[in-house]
C-alpha cells in the first residue's frame, strides 16, 4: 500500500505532462515548419483502427460537380475557355478559371478531354449539397463521414483508410458514377475552404490517404521540369493564398523574386552538401577496395564508380536545421520571417488549402504581419517563405 501511495504522485505528474506539453508546443509554432517524418510514417501513426468498409450514402451529382466524369465540351459551353492551362505530374492538365475568392476553380482535363478532377475554391460556385464556407457541423447533418472506402479499379479491389485528422479536416464524400469529393476544412474555423471532386483513379493517385494494397502503377507520376511551368505554379500559389487571406480579412501577399531566389538557394545548398557527402563516401569505398587488394586500373574507372554511387543518392527531406544553417552561413537575416516546407506535392492550390487544415502551417499563412512571399519547387517538394519587406537584411 505504501508503494502505491509513493508512486501515485509520480503517476499524476506524468499524466499532467502528457496532456499539457503537447498543448504548449502546439500553441507556439516554430518559424520554420518542416515535416519531421516522411509522409508514409505520418500516415501509419495517424491511421485509425482498421474498420471493415461499409456501404456509404451516395449523393447525386449537382452543380459544378456534375461535370466530373464527363467531356470537356459541356463545361466549356457554360464557363468558356480557361484563363490558363497548366501541366501536372499526372496524366491530365489543370484548366484554371477565375482569379479571386469568389470564382476560382480548376478543372483536371485528361488527354481524352475528359474531366477527371475539379477543384473549387470560389465561395459563390454551386457545390451542392455542400457550400464553400459551410461549417463541418452542417455537413454532419447531411451525411455521416466514413473512415474507409472500398474501390474497385481495373478489376482489383482497393481500400482507402482515413485517419482521425483526415475525417476532421479532409473527409471524403461519395457521389454517383464513382465520383468522390474531398472537403478541405479550415483548422481554426471548421469551415469548408475548398472542395475537390475526383474520379476513382485520381483519388487513388492523390497520395493523401492510406491505400491497401499499395500499387505504384497507379500512383506513379511523370514529374516535369520545374522551369517549364514555374510561372504557372507560382500563380497557383499566389491566387488561392491571397484568396484565403482575403476571406479572413487579411492583406494580400506580394510575390517577391528575391525571396524565391533564397528558397531555391536553400534547395541547391542541400544538393551540394549531399553531393559532397556522397563523394566522400565514394572515396572511402574506393579506398576500402584498394586496401582489399582489388586493383582499379584507371582514373576513368574510378570516376565511373563514383558517378554510379552519386546517381544512387536520394535527397532526404529538407530540415529546419539545413534551412537555418544556410541563412546563417550566407549572413542572411530574415527577421519575422515565416517558412513552410512540404515534400508531399501534388498541386500548389491543393497544397495551400491542405496547409490551412494544419495548425502550425495555417498560423503562418494567416500571419497579418507578412506582406511578401517567395516560393521554390523541386520535384515533389515546395518551400514557401513569407516576410515583411523592410526586414529582409543582407549583410
Coordinates of C-alpha atoms in Angstrom, one line a residue:
X1 CA 0.0 0.0 0.0
X2 CA 2.9 2.4 0.9
X3 CA 4.5 1.7 -2.5
X4 CA 1.3 2.6 -4.3
X5 CA 0.9 5.8 -2.3
X6 CA 4.5 6.8 -3.1
X7 CA 4.1 6.1 -6.9
X8 CA 0.7 7.8 -7.2
X9 CA 2.1 11.4 -7.2
X10 CA 4.7 10.5 -9.9
X11 CA 1.9 8.9 -12.0
X12 CA -0.2 12.0 -11.7
X13 CA 2.7 14.3 -12.7
X14 CA 3.4 12.2 -15.8
X15 CA -0.2 12.3 -16.8
X16 CA -0.3 16.1 -16.5
X17 CA 2.9 16.4 -18.6
X18 CA 1.4 14.1 -21.2
X19 CA -1.6 16.3 -21.6
X20 CA -0.2 19.8 -21.2
X21 CA 3.2 19.6 -23.0
X22 CA 1.6 19.0 -26.5
X23 CA -0.8 21.8 -25.8
X24 CA 2.1 24.2 -25.1
X25 CA 4.1 23.1 -28.1
X26 CA 1.1 23.4 -30.5
X27 CA 0.4 27.0 -29.3
X28 CA 3.9 28.1 -30.1
X29 CA 4.6 27.1 -33.7
X30 CA 8.2 27.4 -34.9
X31 CA 9.2 30.0 -37.5
X32 CA 10.3 27.2 -39.9
X33 CA 7.8 24.4 -40.3
X34 CA 9.0 21.2 -41.9
X35 CA 7.8 17.7 -41.9
X36 CA 9.7 15.8 -39.1
X37 CA 8.9 12.4 -40.7
X38 CA 8.1 11.2 -44.1
X39 CA 4.5 11.0 -45.3
X40 CA 4.2 7.2 -45.1
X41 CA 5.4 7.3 -41.4
X42 CA 2.9 10.0 -40.6
X43 CA 0.1 8.1 -42.2
X44 CA 0.9 4.9 -40.3
X45 CA 0.9 6.8 -37.0
X46 CA -2.3 8.7 -37.6
X47 CA -4.2 5.8 -39.1
X48 CA -7.5 4.9 -37.3
X49 CA -8.2 1.4 -36.3
X50 CA -9.0 -0.7 -39.3
X51 CA -12.7 -0.9 -39.8
X52 CA -14.4 -3.1 -42.4
X53 CA -15.7 -0.9 -45.3
X54 CA -19.4 -0.2 -45.1
X55 CA -21.8 0.9 -47.7
X56 CA -21.7 4.7 -47.9
X57 CA -24.5 7.1 -48.6
X58 CA -24.2 8.2 -52.3
X59 CA -25.2 11.7 -53.4
X60 CA -26.5 12.7 -56.8
X61 CA -24.1 14.9 -58.8
X62 CA -25.3 18.5 -58.7
X63 CA -24.0 22.0 -59.5
X64 CA -20.4 22.2 -60.8
X65 CA -19.7 18.7 -59.7
X66 CA -21.9 17.2 -62.4
X67 CA -19.2 17.9 -65.0
X68 CA -16.7 15.5 -63.4
X69 CA -16.5 12.3 -65.4
X70 CA -18.0 13.9 -68.5
X71 CA -16.5 15.5 -71.5
X72 CA -15.0 19.0 -71.6
X73 CA -17.3 20.5 -74.2
X74 CA -20.2 20.7 -71.7
X75 CA -18.2 22.7 -69.2
X76 CA -16.8 24.9 -71.9
X77 CA -20.4 25.8 -73.0
X78 CA -21.1 27.3 -69.6
X79 CA -17.7 28.7 -68.5
X80 CA -15.9 29.2 -71.8
X81 CA -12.1 29.0 -72.2
X82 CA -9.8 29.0 -69.1
X83 CA -7.5 31.8 -68.0
X84 CA -4.6 29.4 -68.0
X85 CA -3.7 25.8 -68.8
X86 CA -1.1 24.3 -66.5
X87 CA 0.6 20.8 -66.7
X88 CA 0.6 18.4 -63.8
X89 CA 2.6 15.5 -62.5
X90 CA -0.2 13.2 -63.6
X91 CA -1.9 12.3 -66.9
X92 CA -4.0 15.5 -67.0
X93 CA -3.8 19.3 -67.2
X94 CA -5.2 21.9 -65.0
X95 CA -7.6 24.3 -66.7
X96 CA -7.7 27.4 -64.4
X97 CA -10.8 29.6 -64.2
X98 CA -11.4 32.7 -62.0
X99 CA -8.9 34.8 -60.2
X100 CA -10.4 35.6 -56.8
X101 CA -12.0 34.2 -53.6
X102 CA -15.5 34.1 -55.2
X103 CA -15.0 32.5 -58.6
X104 CA -11.7 30.5 -58.6
X105 CA -11.7 26.8 -59.7
X106 CA -9.5 24.4 -61.6
X107 CA -10.5 21.6 -63.9
X108 CA -8.4 18.4 -64.4
X109 CA -8.6 17.6 -68.1
X110 CA -7.2 14.3 -69.4
X111 CA -5.7 13.7 -72.9
X112 CA -9.1 12.4 -74.0
X113 CA -10.7 15.7 -73.0
X114 CA -12.4 14.0 -70.0
X115 CA -12.8 15.8 -66.7
X116 CA -11.1 13.7 -64.1
X117 CA -10.8 16.2 -61.3
X118 CA -12.4 19.5 -60.3
X119 CA -11.0 21.8 -57.6
X120 CA -13.4 24.5 -56.3
X121 CA -12.3 27.4 -54.1
X122 CA -14.8 30.1 -55.1
X123 CA -17.4 30.8 -52.5
X124 CA -20.1 31.7 -55.0
X125 CA -19.9 28.5 -57.0
X126 CA -22.5 25.8 -56.7
X127 CA -21.1 22.7 -55.0
X128 CA -24.4 21.2 -53.8
X129 CA -25.3 19.7 -51.5
X130 CA -22.4 21.4 -49.7
X131 CA -21.2 25.0 -49.9
X132 CA -17.8 26.7 -49.6
X133 CA -17.9 28.3 -46.2
X134 CA -20.2 25.7 -44.7
X135 CA -19.5 24.6 -41.1
X136 CA -18.4 21.0 -40.7
X137 CA -21.3 20.5 -38.2
X138 CA -23.7 21.2 -41.0
X139 CA -22.0 18.5 -43.1
X140 CA -22.6 16.0 -40.3
X141 CA -26.3 16.8 -40.5
X142 CA -26.3 16.0 -44.2
X143 CA -24.3 12.7 -44.1
X144 CA -22.2 10.6 -41.8
X145 CA -18.5 10.7 -42.6
X146 CA -16.9 7.3 -43.2
X147 CA -13.3 6.2 -42.2
X148 CA -13.0 3.6 -45.0
X149 CA -13.9 3.3 -48.7
X150 CA -13.8 0.2 -50.9
X151 CA -13.0 0.9 -54.5
X152 CA -12.8 -1.4 -57.5
X153 CA -10.3 -0.3 -60.1
X154 CA -9.0 -2.3 -63.1
X155 CA -10.5 -5.5 -61.8
X156 CA -8.8 -5.1 -58.4
X157 CA -10.3 -4.1 -55.0
X158 CA -8.6 -1.3 -53.0
X159 CA -9.4 0.0 -49.5
X160 CA -8.9 3.7 -48.6
X161 CA -8.5 4.4 -44.9
X162 CA -8.8 7.8 -43.3
X163 CA -7.0 8.9 -40.2
X164 CA -8.8 10.8 -37.5
X165 CA -7.2 14.0 -38.9
X166 CA -8.5 13.1 -42.3
X167 CA -12.0 12.7 -41.0
X168 CA -11.9 16.0 -39.3
X169 CA -10.2 18.2 -41.9
X170 CA -10.4 16.4 -45.3
X171 CA -13.1 13.8 -45.3
X172 CA -14.4 12.0 -48.4
X173 CA -18.0 12.0 -49.6
X174 CA -19.2 9.6 -52.3
X175 CA -21.3 10.7 -55.3
X176 CA -22.9 8.7 -58.1
X177 CA -20.9 7.4 -61.1
X178 CA -18.0 6.6 -58.8
X179 CA -17.2 10.3 -58.2
X180 CA -15.8 11.4 -54.8
X181 CA -15.4 14.8 -53.2
X182 CA -12.8 15.8 -50.7
X183 CA -13.8 18.5 -48.3
X184 CA -11.0 20.8 -47.3
X185 CA -11.8 22.1 -43.8
X186 CA -10.1 25.1 -42.2
X187 CA -8.3 24.1 -39.0
X188 CA -9.4 27.1 -36.9
X189 CA -12.9 28.0 -38.2
X190 CA -14.0 24.4 -39.0
X191 CA -15.5 25.7 -42.3
X192 CA -15.1 24.2 -45.8
X193 CA -12.4 26.2 -47.6
X194 CA -12.5 24.2 -50.8
X195 CA -13.9 21.1 -52.4
X196 CA -12.1 18.7 -54.8
X197 CA -14.1 16.3 -56.9
X198 CA -12.2 13.3 -58.3
X199 CA -12.8 10.0 -60.1
X200 CA -11.6 6.6 -58.8
X201 CA -8.1 6.7 -60.4
X202 CA -7.4 10.3 -59.3
X203 CA -8.5 9.5 -55.7
X204 CA -6.1 6.6 -55.6
X205 CA -3.4 8.8 -57.1
X206 CA -3.9 11.6 -54.6
X207 CA -1.3 10.2 -52.1
X208 CA -3.3 11.8 -49.2
X209 CA -4.8 8.7 -47.7
X210 CA -3.6 5.2 -46.8
X211 CA -4.4 2.8 -49.7
X212 CA -4.4 -1.0 -49.5
X213 CA -2.9 -2.8 -51.3
X214 CA -0.4 -0.2 -52.5
X215 CA 0.1 -0.1 -56.2
X216 CA 2.9 2.0 -57.7
X217 CA 1.5 1.6 -61.1
X218 CA -1.5 3.7 -60.1
X219 CA 0.4 6.4 -58.1
X220 CA 3.3 6.7 -60.5
X221 CA 3.8 10.3 -61.6
X222 CA 5.6 11.9 -64.5
X223 CA 7.4 14.8 -62.9
X224 CA 8.0 17.7 -65.3
X225 CA 10.9 20.1 -65.2
X226 CA 10.4 23.0 -62.8
X227 CA 11.5 25.6 -65.3
X228 CA 8.8 24.6 -67.8
X229 CA 5.8 25.5 -65.6
X230 CA 7.4 27.6 -62.7
X231 CA 5.4 30.7 -63.5
X232 CA 2.1 28.8 -63.6
X233 CA 2.9 27.1 -60.3
X234 CA 3.7 30.4 -58.6
X235 CA 0.4 31.7 -59.8
X236 CA -1.3 28.7 -58.4
X237 CA 0.2 29.5 -55.0
X238 CA -0.5 33.3 -55.2
X239 CA -4.1 33.3 -56.2
X240 CA -5.5 30.8 -53.6
X241 CA -3.2 32.0 -50.8
X242 CA -4.4 35.6 -51.3
X243 CA -8.0 34.5 -51.8
X244 CA -8.0 32.7 -48.5
X245 CA -6.3 35.6 -46.7
X246 CA -8.9 37.9 -48.1
X247 CA -11.6 35.5 -46.8
X248 CA -10.2 36.2 -43.3
X249 CA -9.9 40.0 -43.9
X250 CA -6.1 39.9 -44.2
X251 CA -4.0 41.9 -46.6
X252 CA -2.8 40.2 -49.8
X253 CA 0.8 39.0 -50.2
X254 CA 3.1 40.3 -53.0
X255 CA 5.3 37.9 -54.9
X256 CA 9.0 38.6 -54.5
X257 CA 11.7 37.2 -56.7
X258 CA 14.4 37.7 -54.1
X259 CA 12.7 35.5 -51.6
X260 CA 12.2 32.9 -54.3
X261 CA 15.9 33.0 -55.1
X262 CA 16.7 32.4 -51.4
X263 CA 14.3 29.4 -51.4
X264 CA 15.9 28.0 -54.5
X265 CA 19.4 28.6 -53.0
X266 CA 18.4 26.6 -49.9
X267 CA 17.5 23.6 -52.1
X268 CA 20.7 24.0 -54.1
X269 CA 22.8 24.1 -51.0
X270 CA 21.3 20.9 -49.7
X271 CA 22.0 19.2 -53.0
X272 CA 25.6 20.5 -52.8
X273 CA 26.1 19.2 -49.3
X274 CA 24.6 15.9 -50.1
X275 CA 26.8 15.5 -53.2
X276 CA 29.9 16.4 -51.1
X277 CA 29.0 13.8 -48.5
X278 CA 28.3 11.1 -51.2
X279 CA 31.7 11.9 -52.8
X280 CA 33.4 11.4 -49.5
X281 CA 31.6 8.1 -49.0
X282 CA 32.6 7.1 -52.6
X283 CA 36.2 7.8 -51.9
X284 CA 36.1 5.7 -48.7
X285 CA 34.6 2.9 -50.7
X286 CA 37.3 3.2 -53.3
X287 CA 40.0 3.2 -50.5
X288 CA 38.5 0.1 -49.0
X289 CA 38.5 -1.6 -52.4
X290 CA 42.2 -0.8 -52.8
X291 CA 43.0 -2.0 -49.3
X292 CA 41.2 -5.2 -50.1
X293 CA 43.7 -5.9 -52.9
X294 CA 41.2 -5.0 -55.6
X295 CA 43.2 -3.2 -58.2
X296 CA 41.5 -0.4 -60.1
X297 CA 43.2 0.2 -63.4
X298 CA 42.3 3.8 -64.4
X299 CA 41.0 7.1 -63.1
X300 CA 38.1 6.8 -65.6
X301 CA 37.0 3.6 -63.8
X302 CA 37.3 5.4 -60.5
X303 CA 35.0 8.2 -61.8
X304 CA 32.5 5.6 -63.1
X305 CA 32.3 4.0 -59.7
X306 CA 31.9 7.4 -58.0
X307 CA 29.3 8.6 -60.5
X308 CA 27.3 5.4 -60.1
X309 CA 27.3 5.9 -56.3
X310 CA 26.2 9.6 -56.7
X311 CA 23.4 8.7 -59.0
X312 CA 22.0 6.3 -56.4
X313 CA 21.9 9.0 -53.8
X314 CA 18.3 10.1 -53.0
X315 CA 17.9 13.6 -51.4
X316 CA 16.3 13.4 -48.0
X317 CA 13.5 15.8 -47.0
X318 CA 14.7 19.3 -46.2
X319 CA 15.1 20.1 -42.4
X320 CA 14.7 23.2 -40.4
X321 CA 18.4 23.0 -39.4
X322 CA 19.5 22.9 -43.0
X323 CA 17.5 26.0 -43.7
X324 CA 18.7 27.8 -40.7
X325 CA 22.4 26.8 -41.4
X326 CA 22.2 28.2 -44.9
X327 CA 20.8 31.5 -43.8
X328 CA 23.5 31.9 -41.1
X329 CA 26.3 30.8 -43.4
X330 CA 25.3 33.4 -46.0
X331 CA 24.6 36.1 -43.4
X332 CA 21.0 36.4 -44.5
X333 CA 18.7 37.7 -41.7
X334 CA 15.1 37.2 -42.4
X335 CA 13.6 38.9 -39.3
X336 CA 10.0 37.9 -38.5
X337 CA 10.0 35.5 -41.5
X338 CA 7.8 32.5 -41.8
X339 CA 8.9 29.4 -43.8
X340 CA 6.8 26.4 -44.7
X341 CA 8.1 23.3 -46.4
X342 CA 6.5 20.1 -47.7
X343 CA 7.8 17.1 -49.6
X344 CA 4.2 15.9 -50.4
X345 CA 3.4 18.0 -53.5
X346 CA 0.6 17.2 -55.9
X347 CA -0.7 20.6 -56.9
X348 CA 0.1 24.1 -55.5
X349 CA -3.6 25.1 -55.0
X350 CA -4.3 21.8 -53.3
X351 CA -1.3 22.2 -51.0
X352 CA -2.3 25.7 -49.9
X353 CA -5.7 24.5 -48.8
X354 CA -4.2 21.4 -47.2
X355 CA -1.9 23.6 -45.2
X356 CA -4.9 25.5 -43.9
X357 CA -6.1 22.2 -42.3
X358 CA -2.8 22.0 -40.3
X359 CA -2.4 24.2 -37.2
X360 CA 1.2 25.5 -37.5
X361 CA 1.0 26.0 -41.2
X362 CA -2.3 27.8 -41.1
X363 CA -0.9 30.1 -38.3
X364 CA 2.0 31.1 -40.6
X365 CA -0.1 31.6 -43.8
X366 CA -2.6 33.8 -41.9
X367 CA 0.0 35.9 -40.1
X368 CA -1.2 39.6 -40.6
X369 CA 2.3 41.0 -40.4
X370 CA 3.5 39.2 -43.5
X371 CA 3.5 41.2 -46.7
X372 CA 5.5 39.2 -49.3
X373 CA 6.1 35.7 -50.4
X374 CA 8.6 33.7 -52.4
X375 CA 8.5 30.0 -53.4
X376 CA 10.7 27.3 -54.9
X377 CA 9.8 23.9 -56.2
X378 CA 12.0 20.8 -56.6
X379 CA 10.2 17.6 -57.8
X380 CA 7.5 17.0 -55.2
X381 CA 8.9 19.5 -52.7
X382 CA 7.9 23.1 -52.2
X383 CA 9.5 25.7 -49.9
X384 CA 7.5 28.9 -49.2
X385 CA 8.9 32.0 -47.5
X386 CA 6.9 34.9 -46.1
X387 CA 8.3 38.1 -44.7
X388 CA 8.0 41.8 -44.2
X389 CA 9.8 44.0 -46.9
X390 CA 11.7 46.2 -44.5
X391 CA 13.0 43.2 -42.6
X392 CA 15.0 41.5 -45.4
X393 CA 18.6 42.4 -44.5
X394 CA 21.6 41.2 -46.4
X395 CA 24.8 42.0 -44.6

